[in-house]
Coordinates of C-alpha atoms and ligand atoms in Angstrom, one line a residue:
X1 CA -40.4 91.8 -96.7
X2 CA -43.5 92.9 -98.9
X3 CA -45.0 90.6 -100.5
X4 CA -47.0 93.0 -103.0
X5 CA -47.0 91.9 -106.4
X6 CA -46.8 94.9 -109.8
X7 CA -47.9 94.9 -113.1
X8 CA -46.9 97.6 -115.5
X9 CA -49.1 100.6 -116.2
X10 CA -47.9 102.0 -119.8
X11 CA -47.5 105.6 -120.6
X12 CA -50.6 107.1 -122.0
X13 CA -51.2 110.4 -124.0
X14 CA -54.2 112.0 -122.3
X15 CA -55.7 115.2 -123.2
X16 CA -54.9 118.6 -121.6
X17 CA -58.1 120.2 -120.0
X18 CA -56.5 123.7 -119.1
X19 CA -53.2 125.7 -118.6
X20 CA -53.6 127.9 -115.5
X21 CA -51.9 130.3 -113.6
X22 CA -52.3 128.4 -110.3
X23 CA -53.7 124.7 -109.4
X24 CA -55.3 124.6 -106.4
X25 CA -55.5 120.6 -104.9
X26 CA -59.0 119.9 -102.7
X27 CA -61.5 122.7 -102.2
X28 CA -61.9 122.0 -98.2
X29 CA -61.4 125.7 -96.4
X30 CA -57.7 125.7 -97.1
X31 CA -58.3 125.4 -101.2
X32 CA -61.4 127.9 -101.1
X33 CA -59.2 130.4 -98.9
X34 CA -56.5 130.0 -101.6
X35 CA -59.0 130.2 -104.4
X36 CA -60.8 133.2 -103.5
X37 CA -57.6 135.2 -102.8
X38 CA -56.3 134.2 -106.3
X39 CA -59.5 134.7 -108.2
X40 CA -60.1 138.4 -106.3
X41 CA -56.2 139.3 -108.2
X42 CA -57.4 137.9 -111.6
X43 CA -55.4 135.2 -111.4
X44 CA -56.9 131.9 -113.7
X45 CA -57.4 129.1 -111.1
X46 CA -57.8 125.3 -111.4
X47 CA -59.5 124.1 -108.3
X48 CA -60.1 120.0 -108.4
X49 CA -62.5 118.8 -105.6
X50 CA -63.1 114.9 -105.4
X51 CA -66.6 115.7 -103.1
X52 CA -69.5 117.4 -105.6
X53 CA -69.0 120.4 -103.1
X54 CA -66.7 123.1 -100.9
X55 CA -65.9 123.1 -97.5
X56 CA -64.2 119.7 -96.9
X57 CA -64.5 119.0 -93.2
X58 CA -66.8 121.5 -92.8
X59 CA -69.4 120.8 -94.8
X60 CA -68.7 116.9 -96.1
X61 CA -67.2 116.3 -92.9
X62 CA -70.3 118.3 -90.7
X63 CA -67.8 119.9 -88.8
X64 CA -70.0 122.7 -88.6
X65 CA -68.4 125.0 -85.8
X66 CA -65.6 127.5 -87.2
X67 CA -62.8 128.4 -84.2
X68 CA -61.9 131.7 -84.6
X69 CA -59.7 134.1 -82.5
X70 CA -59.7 137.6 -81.9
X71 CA -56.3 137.5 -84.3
X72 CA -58.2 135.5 -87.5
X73 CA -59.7 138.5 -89.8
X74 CA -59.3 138.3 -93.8
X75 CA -61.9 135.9 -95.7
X76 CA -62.6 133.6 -92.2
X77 CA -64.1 136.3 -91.2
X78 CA -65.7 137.6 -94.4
X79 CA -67.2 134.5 -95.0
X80 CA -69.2 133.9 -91.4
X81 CA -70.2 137.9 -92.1
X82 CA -71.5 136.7 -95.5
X83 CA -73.6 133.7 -93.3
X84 CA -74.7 135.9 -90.6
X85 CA -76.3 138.8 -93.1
X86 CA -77.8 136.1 -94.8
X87 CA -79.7 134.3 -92.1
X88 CA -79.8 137.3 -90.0
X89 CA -78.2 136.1 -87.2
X90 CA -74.7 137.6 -85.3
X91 CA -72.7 134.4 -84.9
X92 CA -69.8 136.4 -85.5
X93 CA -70.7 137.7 -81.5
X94 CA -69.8 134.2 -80.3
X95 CA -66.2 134.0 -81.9
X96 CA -64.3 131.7 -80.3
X97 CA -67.1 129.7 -81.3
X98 CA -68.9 130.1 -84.2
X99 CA -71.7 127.6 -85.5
X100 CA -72.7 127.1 -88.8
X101 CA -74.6 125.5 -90.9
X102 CA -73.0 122.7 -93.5
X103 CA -75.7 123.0 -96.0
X104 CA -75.4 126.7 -96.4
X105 CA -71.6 126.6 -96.2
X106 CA -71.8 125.1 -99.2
X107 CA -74.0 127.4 -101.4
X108 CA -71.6 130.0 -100.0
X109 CA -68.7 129.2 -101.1
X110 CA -69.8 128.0 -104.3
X111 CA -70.8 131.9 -104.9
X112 CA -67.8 133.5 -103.1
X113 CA -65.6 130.9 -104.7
X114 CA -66.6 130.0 -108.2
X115 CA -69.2 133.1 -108.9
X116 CA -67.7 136.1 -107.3
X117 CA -63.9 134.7 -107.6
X118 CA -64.3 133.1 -110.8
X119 CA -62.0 130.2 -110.2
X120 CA -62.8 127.2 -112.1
X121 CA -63.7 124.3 -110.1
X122 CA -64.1 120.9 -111.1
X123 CA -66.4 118.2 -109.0
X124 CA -65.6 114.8 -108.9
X125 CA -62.3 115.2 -109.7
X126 CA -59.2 113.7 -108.0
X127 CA -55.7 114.2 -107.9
X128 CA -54.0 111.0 -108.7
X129 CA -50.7 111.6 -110.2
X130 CA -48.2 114.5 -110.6
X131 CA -45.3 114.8 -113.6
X132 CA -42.3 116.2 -111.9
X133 CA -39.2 117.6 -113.3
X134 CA -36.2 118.0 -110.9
X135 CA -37.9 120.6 -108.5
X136 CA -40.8 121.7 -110.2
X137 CA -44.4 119.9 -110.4
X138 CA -44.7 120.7 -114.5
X139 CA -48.5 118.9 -114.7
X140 CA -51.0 117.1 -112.1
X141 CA -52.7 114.7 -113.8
X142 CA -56.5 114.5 -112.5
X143 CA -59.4 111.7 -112.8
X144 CA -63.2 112.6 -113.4
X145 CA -66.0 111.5 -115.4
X146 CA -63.8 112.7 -118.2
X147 CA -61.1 110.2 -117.4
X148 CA -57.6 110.9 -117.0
X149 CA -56.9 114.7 -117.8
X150 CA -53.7 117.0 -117.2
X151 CA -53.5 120.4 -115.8
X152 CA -50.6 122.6 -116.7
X153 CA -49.9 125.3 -114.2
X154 CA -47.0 127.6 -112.6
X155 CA -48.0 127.2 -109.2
X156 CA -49.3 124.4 -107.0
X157 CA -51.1 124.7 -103.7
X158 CA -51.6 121.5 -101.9
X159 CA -55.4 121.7 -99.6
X160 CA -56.5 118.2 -100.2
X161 CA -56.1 117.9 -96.3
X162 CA -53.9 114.7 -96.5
X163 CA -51.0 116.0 -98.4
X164 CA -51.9 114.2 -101.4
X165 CA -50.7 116.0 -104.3
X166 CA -47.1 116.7 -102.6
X167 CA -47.2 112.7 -101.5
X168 CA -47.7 111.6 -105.5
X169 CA -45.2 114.4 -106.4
X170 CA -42.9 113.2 -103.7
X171 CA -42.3 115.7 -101.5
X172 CA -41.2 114.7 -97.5
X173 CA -44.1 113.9 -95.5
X174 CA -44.5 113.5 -91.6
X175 CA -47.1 111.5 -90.1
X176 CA -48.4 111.2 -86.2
X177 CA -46.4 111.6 -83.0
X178 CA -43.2 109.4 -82.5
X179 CA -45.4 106.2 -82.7
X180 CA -46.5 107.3 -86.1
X181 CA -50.0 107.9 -84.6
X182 CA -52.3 111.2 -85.3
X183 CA -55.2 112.8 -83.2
X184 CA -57.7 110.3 -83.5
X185 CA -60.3 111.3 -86.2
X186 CA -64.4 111.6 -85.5
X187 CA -67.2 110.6 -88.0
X188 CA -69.6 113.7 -86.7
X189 CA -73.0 113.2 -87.3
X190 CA -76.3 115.1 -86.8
X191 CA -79.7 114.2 -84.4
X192 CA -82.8 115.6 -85.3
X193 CA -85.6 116.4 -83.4
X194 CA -84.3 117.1 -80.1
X195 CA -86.4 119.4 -77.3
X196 CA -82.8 121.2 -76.0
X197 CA -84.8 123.5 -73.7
X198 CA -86.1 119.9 -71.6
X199 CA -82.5 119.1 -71.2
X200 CA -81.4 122.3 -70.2
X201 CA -84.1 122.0 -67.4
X202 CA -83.2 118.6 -66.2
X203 CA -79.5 119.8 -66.3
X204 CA -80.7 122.4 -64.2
X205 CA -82.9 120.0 -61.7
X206 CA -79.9 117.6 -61.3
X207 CA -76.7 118.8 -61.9
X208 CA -74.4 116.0 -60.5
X209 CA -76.2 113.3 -63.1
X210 CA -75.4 115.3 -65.7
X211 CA -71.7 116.5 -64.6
X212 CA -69.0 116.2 -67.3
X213 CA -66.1 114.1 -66.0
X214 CA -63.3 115.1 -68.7
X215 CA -60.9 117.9 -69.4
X216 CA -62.4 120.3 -71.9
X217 CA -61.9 124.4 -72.5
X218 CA -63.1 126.6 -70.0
X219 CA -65.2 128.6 -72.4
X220 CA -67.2 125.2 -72.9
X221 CA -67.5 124.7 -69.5
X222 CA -70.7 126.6 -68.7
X223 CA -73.9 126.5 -66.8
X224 CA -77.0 125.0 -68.6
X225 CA -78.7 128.4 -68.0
X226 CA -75.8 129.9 -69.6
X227 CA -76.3 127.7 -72.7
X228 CA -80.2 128.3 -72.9
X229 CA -79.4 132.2 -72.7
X230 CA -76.9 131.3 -75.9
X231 CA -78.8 130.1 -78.0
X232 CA -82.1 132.4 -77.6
X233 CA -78.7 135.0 -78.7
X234 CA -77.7 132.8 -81.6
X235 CA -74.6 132.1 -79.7
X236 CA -72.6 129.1 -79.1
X237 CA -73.6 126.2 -77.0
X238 CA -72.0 123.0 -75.6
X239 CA -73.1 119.9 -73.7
X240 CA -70.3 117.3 -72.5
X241 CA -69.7 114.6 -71.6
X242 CA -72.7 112.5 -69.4
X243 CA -69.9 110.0 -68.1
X244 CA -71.7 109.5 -65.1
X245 CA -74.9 109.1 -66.6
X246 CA -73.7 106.7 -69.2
X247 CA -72.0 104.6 -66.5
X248 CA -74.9 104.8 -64.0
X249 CA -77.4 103.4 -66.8
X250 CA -74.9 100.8 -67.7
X251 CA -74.5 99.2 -64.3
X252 CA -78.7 99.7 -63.8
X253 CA -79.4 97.9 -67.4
X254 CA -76.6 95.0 -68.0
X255 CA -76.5 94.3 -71.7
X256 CA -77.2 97.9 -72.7
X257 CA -74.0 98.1 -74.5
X258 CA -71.5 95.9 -75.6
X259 CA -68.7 95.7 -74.4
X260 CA -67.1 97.2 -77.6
X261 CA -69.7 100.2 -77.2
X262 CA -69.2 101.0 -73.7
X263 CA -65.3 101.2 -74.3
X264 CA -65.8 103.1 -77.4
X265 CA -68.5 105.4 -75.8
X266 CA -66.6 106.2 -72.7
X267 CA -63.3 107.1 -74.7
X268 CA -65.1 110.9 -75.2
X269 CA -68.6 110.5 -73.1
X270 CA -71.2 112.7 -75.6
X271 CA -70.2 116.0 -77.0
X272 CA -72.5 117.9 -78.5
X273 CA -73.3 121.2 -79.3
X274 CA -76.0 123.3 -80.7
X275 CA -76.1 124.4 -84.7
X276 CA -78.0 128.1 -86.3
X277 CA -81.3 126.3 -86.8
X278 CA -82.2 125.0 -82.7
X279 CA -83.6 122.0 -83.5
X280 CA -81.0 120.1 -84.3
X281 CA -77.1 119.1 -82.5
X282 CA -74.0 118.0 -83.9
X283 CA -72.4 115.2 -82.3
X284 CA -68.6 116.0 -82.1
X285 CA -68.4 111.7 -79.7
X286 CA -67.1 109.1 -81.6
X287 CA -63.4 108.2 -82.0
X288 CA -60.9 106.0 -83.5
X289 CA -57.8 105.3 -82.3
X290 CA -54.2 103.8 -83.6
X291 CA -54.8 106.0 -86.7
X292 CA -52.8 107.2 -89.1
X293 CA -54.7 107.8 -92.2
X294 CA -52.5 107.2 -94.7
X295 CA -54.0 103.6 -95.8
X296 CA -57.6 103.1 -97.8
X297 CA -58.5 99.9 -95.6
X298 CA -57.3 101.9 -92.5
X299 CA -60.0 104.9 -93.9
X300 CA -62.7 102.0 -94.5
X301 CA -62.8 100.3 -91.2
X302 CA -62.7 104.3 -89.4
X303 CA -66.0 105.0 -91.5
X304 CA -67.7 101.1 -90.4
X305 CA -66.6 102.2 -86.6
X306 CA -67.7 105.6 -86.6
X307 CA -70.9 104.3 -87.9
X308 CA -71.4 101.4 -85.3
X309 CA -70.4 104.2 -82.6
X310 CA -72.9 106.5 -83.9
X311 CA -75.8 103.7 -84.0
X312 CA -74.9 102.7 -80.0
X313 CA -74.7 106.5 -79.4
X314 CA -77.9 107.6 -80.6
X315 CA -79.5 104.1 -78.9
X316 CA -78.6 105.3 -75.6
X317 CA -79.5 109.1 -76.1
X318 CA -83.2 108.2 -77.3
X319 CA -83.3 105.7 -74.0
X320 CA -81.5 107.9 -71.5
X321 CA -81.2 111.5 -72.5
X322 CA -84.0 113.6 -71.8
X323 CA -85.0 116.0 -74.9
X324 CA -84.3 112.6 -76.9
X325 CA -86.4 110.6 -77.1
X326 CA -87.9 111.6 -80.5
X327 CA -84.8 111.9 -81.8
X328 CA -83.7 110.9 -85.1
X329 CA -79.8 110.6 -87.1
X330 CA -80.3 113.7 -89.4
X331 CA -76.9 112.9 -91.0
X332 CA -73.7 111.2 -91.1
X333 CA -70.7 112.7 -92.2
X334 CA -70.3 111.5 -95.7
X335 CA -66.4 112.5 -95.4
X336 CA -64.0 111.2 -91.9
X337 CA -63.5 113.7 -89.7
X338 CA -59.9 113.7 -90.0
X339 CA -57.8 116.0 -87.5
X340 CA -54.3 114.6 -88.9
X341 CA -52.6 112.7 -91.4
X342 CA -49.7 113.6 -93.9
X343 CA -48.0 117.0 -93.2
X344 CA -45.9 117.9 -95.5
X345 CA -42.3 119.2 -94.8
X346 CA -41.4 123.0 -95.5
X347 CA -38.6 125.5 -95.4
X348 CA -39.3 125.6 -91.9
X349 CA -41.6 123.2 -89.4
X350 CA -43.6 124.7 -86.8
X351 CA -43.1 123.6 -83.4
X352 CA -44.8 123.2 -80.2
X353 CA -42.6 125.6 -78.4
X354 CA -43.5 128.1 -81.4
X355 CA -46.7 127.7 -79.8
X356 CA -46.1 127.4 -76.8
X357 CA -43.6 130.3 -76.5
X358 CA -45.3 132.6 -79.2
X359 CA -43.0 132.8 -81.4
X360 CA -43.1 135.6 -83.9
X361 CA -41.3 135.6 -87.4
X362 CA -40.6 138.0 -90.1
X363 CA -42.2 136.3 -92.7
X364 CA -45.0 135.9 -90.6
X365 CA -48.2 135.0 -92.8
X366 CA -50.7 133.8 -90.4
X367 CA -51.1 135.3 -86.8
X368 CA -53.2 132.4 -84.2
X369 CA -53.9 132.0 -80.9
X370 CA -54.8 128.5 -81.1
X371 CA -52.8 126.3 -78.2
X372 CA -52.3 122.8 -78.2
X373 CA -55.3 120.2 -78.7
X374 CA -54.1 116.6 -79.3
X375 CA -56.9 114.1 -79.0
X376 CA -55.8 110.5 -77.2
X377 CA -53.9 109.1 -80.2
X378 CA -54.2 105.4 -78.3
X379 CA -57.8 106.5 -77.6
X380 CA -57.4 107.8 -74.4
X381 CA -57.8 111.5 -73.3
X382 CA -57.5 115.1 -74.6
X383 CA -54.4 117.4 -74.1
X384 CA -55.8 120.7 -74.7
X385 CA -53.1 123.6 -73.3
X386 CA -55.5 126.5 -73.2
X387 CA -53.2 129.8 -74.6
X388 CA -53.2 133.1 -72.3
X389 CA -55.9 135.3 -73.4
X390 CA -53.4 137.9 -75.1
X391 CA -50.9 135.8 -76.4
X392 CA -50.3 134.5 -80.2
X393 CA -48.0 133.2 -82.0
X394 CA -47.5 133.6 -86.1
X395 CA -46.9 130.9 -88.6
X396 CA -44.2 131.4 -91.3
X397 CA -44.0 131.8 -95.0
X398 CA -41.3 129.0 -94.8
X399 CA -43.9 126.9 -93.3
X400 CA -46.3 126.9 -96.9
X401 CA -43.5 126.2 -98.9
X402 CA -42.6 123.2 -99.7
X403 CA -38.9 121.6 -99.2
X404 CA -38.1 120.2 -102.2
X405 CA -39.9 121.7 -104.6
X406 CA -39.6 124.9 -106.1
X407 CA -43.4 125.8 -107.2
X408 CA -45.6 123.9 -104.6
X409 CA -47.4 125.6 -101.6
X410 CA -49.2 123.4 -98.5
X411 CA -51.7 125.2 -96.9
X412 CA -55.0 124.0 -94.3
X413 CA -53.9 120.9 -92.1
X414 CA -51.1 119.4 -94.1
X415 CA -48.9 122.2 -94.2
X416 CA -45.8 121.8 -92.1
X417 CA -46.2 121.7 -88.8
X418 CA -45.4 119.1 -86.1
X419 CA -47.9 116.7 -84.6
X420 CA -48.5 119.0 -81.6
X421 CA -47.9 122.1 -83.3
X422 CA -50.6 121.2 -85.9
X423 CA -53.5 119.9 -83.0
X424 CA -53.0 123.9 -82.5
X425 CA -53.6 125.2 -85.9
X426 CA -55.6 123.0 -87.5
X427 CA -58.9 125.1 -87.3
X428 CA -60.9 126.2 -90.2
X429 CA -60.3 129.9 -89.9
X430 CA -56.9 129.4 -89.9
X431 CA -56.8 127.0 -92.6
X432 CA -58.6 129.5 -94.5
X433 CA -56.0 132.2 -93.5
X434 CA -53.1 130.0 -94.5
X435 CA -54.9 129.1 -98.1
X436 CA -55.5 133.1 -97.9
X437 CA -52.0 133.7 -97.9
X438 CA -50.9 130.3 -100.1
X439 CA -53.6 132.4 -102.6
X440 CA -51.9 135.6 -102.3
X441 CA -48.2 134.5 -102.5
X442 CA -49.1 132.5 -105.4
X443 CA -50.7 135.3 -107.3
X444 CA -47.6 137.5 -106.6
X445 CA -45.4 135.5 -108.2
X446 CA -47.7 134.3 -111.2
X447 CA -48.0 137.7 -111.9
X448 CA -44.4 138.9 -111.9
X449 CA -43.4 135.7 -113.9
X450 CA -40.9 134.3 -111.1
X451 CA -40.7 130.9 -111.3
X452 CA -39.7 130.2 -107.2
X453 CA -41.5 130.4 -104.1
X454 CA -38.8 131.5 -102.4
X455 CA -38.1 134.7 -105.0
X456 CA -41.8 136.0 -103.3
X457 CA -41.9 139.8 -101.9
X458 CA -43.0 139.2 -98.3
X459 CA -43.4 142.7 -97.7
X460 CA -45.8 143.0 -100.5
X461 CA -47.4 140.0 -99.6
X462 CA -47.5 140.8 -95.9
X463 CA -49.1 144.2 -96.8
X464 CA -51.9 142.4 -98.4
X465 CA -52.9 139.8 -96.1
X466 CA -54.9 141.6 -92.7
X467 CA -54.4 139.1 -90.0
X468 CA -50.9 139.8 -89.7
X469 CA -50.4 141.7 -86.5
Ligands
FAD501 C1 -63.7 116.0 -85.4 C2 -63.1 117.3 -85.7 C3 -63.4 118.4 -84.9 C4 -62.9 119.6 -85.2 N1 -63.3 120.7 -84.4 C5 -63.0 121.9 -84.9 C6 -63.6 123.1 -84.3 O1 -64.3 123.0 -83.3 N2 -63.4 124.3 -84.8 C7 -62.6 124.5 -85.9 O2 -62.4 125.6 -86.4 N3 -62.0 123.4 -86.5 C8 -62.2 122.2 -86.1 N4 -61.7 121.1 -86.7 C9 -60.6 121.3 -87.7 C10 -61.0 121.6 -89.0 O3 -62.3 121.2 -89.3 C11 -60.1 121.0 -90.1 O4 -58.8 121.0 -89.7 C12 -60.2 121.9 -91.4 O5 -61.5 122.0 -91.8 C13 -59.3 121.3 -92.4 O6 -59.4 122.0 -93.6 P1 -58.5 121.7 -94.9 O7 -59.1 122.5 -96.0 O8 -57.1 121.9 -94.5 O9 -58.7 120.2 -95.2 P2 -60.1 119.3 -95.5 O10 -61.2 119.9 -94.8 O11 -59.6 117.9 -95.2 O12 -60.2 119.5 -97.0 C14 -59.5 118.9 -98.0 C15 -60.2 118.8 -99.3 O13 -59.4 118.2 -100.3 C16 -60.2 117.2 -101.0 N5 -59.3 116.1 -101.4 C17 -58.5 115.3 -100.7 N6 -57.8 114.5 -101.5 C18 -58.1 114.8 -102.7 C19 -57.7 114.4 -104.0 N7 -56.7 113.4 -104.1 N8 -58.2 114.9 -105.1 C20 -59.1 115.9 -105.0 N9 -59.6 116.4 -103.8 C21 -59.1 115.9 -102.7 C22 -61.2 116.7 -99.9 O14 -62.3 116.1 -100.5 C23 -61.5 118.0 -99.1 O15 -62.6 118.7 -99.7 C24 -62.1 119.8 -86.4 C25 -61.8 118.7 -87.2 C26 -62.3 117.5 -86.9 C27 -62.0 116.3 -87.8

């Protein structure tokens, strides 16, 4: 029995700060996908971002490397066009893979977003409650400097990652695999400093020291010569996982690592990979098991880990990786890289045989070729099904909606999905592409004054959206 104690919280008048045509929860790629497409119709848009900046994951979070198949086009695309004419580069060429840069993410989609779309986005600003009435969300209520505000619109699209705004409104939510666990979530960080080109060569001199022992995609699994020639072509490189390294220094230098460390350190070995400006890696290592992200203590501790995992990391890198030793912590992520928490459930959920089988529907919305990607929920272990090159599967219009509401769109890594169907669409292009199409539908309806997701024209809306194949 729970033994949490209440108080009341009376009903307060608070001010109105805008009616809109569309609200758009959490400005990670999901909300500026969904954002952009609404502001390129002329639609008025609400966007409320509790971070002082787009991009979510990808910039906050420094998950700075957008997957993107040959099947992703629209504003995914658009957008790492826009960062490759800008610094001159063809990342684009490297698609699966396609570094960025967080920092310049950000100024660019505060100008595709909030300059070129025109949607009006509000920093520091949280969702944190939702007046509902039967089946329609009628006004979110959001906190900011300003204090407790209310936004008025007809439609609601959910990209705060977590499901948060269809959670307060009370929508259905899933959460993990059978155990209630997610794929564990990473604080990603950034080291400075680091002379790539002498690790490439020790790579090269001694191979078996610097194996990888773990499962990872065979496009990631390429000689250090190969990765050299990658990034003098602005191309996408990966280093993994120094296992038998780690565990060869360990047993030479007793009382290295904690026991803690070592346990924590060995659950991924060191993945790393390179980022537009060569001087600098992400670090894609730590991990946190047993999660399900749904708790604020839960959130807390996963930030003090990753933290102590990154401190232990970067120890042993400066000691024992060569190109290292000058190294420095650039950055931490100021945001938990969270692969899964809350998914919210739609019309329809998306499966693992969907993925698995490539399943195709007619009120496709997103085409992907994304397989499955689940990362050790007890710690241990990837399961990463690689797809067949040609095969893809779409995601369906019933799969943004959500159940029991009749104005409220999920789109980015809460829509509705199951745990292993998500682990295969989770990535940023196709969080973008389902915001994209979250965006368009919304707009199409705003615009012919319906007031139900399900009254949309998918044909219309099909026509629009580019990545449908
Ligand atoms: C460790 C890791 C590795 C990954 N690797 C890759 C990869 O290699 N390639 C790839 O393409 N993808 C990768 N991904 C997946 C990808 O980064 C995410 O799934 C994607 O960025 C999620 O986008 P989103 O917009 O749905 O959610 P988020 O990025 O979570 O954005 C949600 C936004 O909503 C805001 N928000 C949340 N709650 C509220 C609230 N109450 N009020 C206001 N705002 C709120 C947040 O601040 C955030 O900006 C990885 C993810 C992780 C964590």
């Amino acid at each position: 029995m729970s033994n949490t104690e209440y108080v009341q919280w009376s009903e307060k008048k608070i001010p109105l700060a805008g009616k809109v045509d569309i609200f758009v929860a959490g400005g990670g790629c999901a909300g500026s996908g969904a954002a952009i497409a609404a502001g390129r119709k002329g639609i008025k848009t609400f966007v409320a971002e509790r971070m002082f900046a787009l991009g979510g994951t990808m910039t906050c979070g420094l998950m700075s490397k957008i997957s993107i198949s040959a099947v992703n086009h629209g504003i995914a695309e658009e957008f790492i066009k826009h960062l490759d004419a800008y610094q001159k580069s063809n990342f684009l060429a490297s698609r699966h893979e396609v570094p960025v840069d967080p920092e310049l993410c950000k100024w660019m989609l505060d100008k595709m977003v909030i300059d070129e779309a025109g949607a009006d986005v509000r920093f520091g600003t949280t969702i944190c409650d939702v007046i509902v009435n039967n089946r329609t969300i009628e006004y979110v209520i959001i906190d900011s400097i300003n204090g407790l505000e209310a936004v008025k619109a007809d439609y609601y699209i959910d990209c705060t990652g977590d499901g948060q705004l269809s959670f307060k409104a009370g929508a259905s939510c899933m959460v993990g695999n059978d155990e209630g666990y997610g794929s564990s979530p990473t604080l990603l960080f950034r080291i400075a400093n680091v002379d790539i080109e002498k690790l490439i060569s020790e790579m090269e001199a001694h191979p078996d020291t610097y194996a990888s022992e773990r499962n990872t995609y065979s496009n990631h699994k390429i000689s250090p010569g190969q990765n050299r020639e990658n990034i003098a072509n602005n191309k996408y490189a990966h280093f993994a996982d120094f296992i038998p390294l780690i565990r060869q220094k360990v047993k030479e230098n007793p009382g290295l690592l904690t026991d803690w460390e070592l346990e924590m350190i060995l659950q991924r070995g060191f993945i790393f990979m390179c980022q537009p400006q060569g001087t600098h890696v992400m670090v894609n290592s730590t991990r946190i098991p047993f999660f399900r992200g749904t708790d604020n203590k839960e959130l807390s501790c996963a930030m003090v880990s990753g933290r102590k995992q990154i401190e232990a990391t970067v120890r042993f890198m400066k000691a024992f990786i060569p190109g290292f030793e000058k190294a420095f912590i650039m950055d931490t992520a100021s945001m938990l890289g969270i692969r899964e928490s809350r998914r919210i459930i739609g019309d329809y959920v998306l499966t693992e045989d969907d993925i698995n089988g490539f399943s195709k529907f007619d009120d496709a919305v997103v085409s992907n070729m994304g397989g499955v990607e689940i990362h050790g929920t007890n710690g241990k272990g990837t399961n990463i099904i690689e797809q067949k090159k040609n095969g893809f599967y779409h995601i369906p219009y019933r799969s943004i909606i959500a159940r029991d509401f009749d104005n409220l769109f999920m789109a980015g890594r809460c829509f509705s999905a199951s745990h292993a169907a998500l682990s295969a669409a989770r990535n940023i292009a196709y969080c973008m592409a389902l915001g994209q199409a979250a965006g368009n539908a919304a707009s199409q309806l705003a615009h012919s004054g319906k007031k139900n997701v399900r009254e949309i024209n998918i044909t219309e809306l099909q026509r629009e959206l580019v990545s449908i194949m």
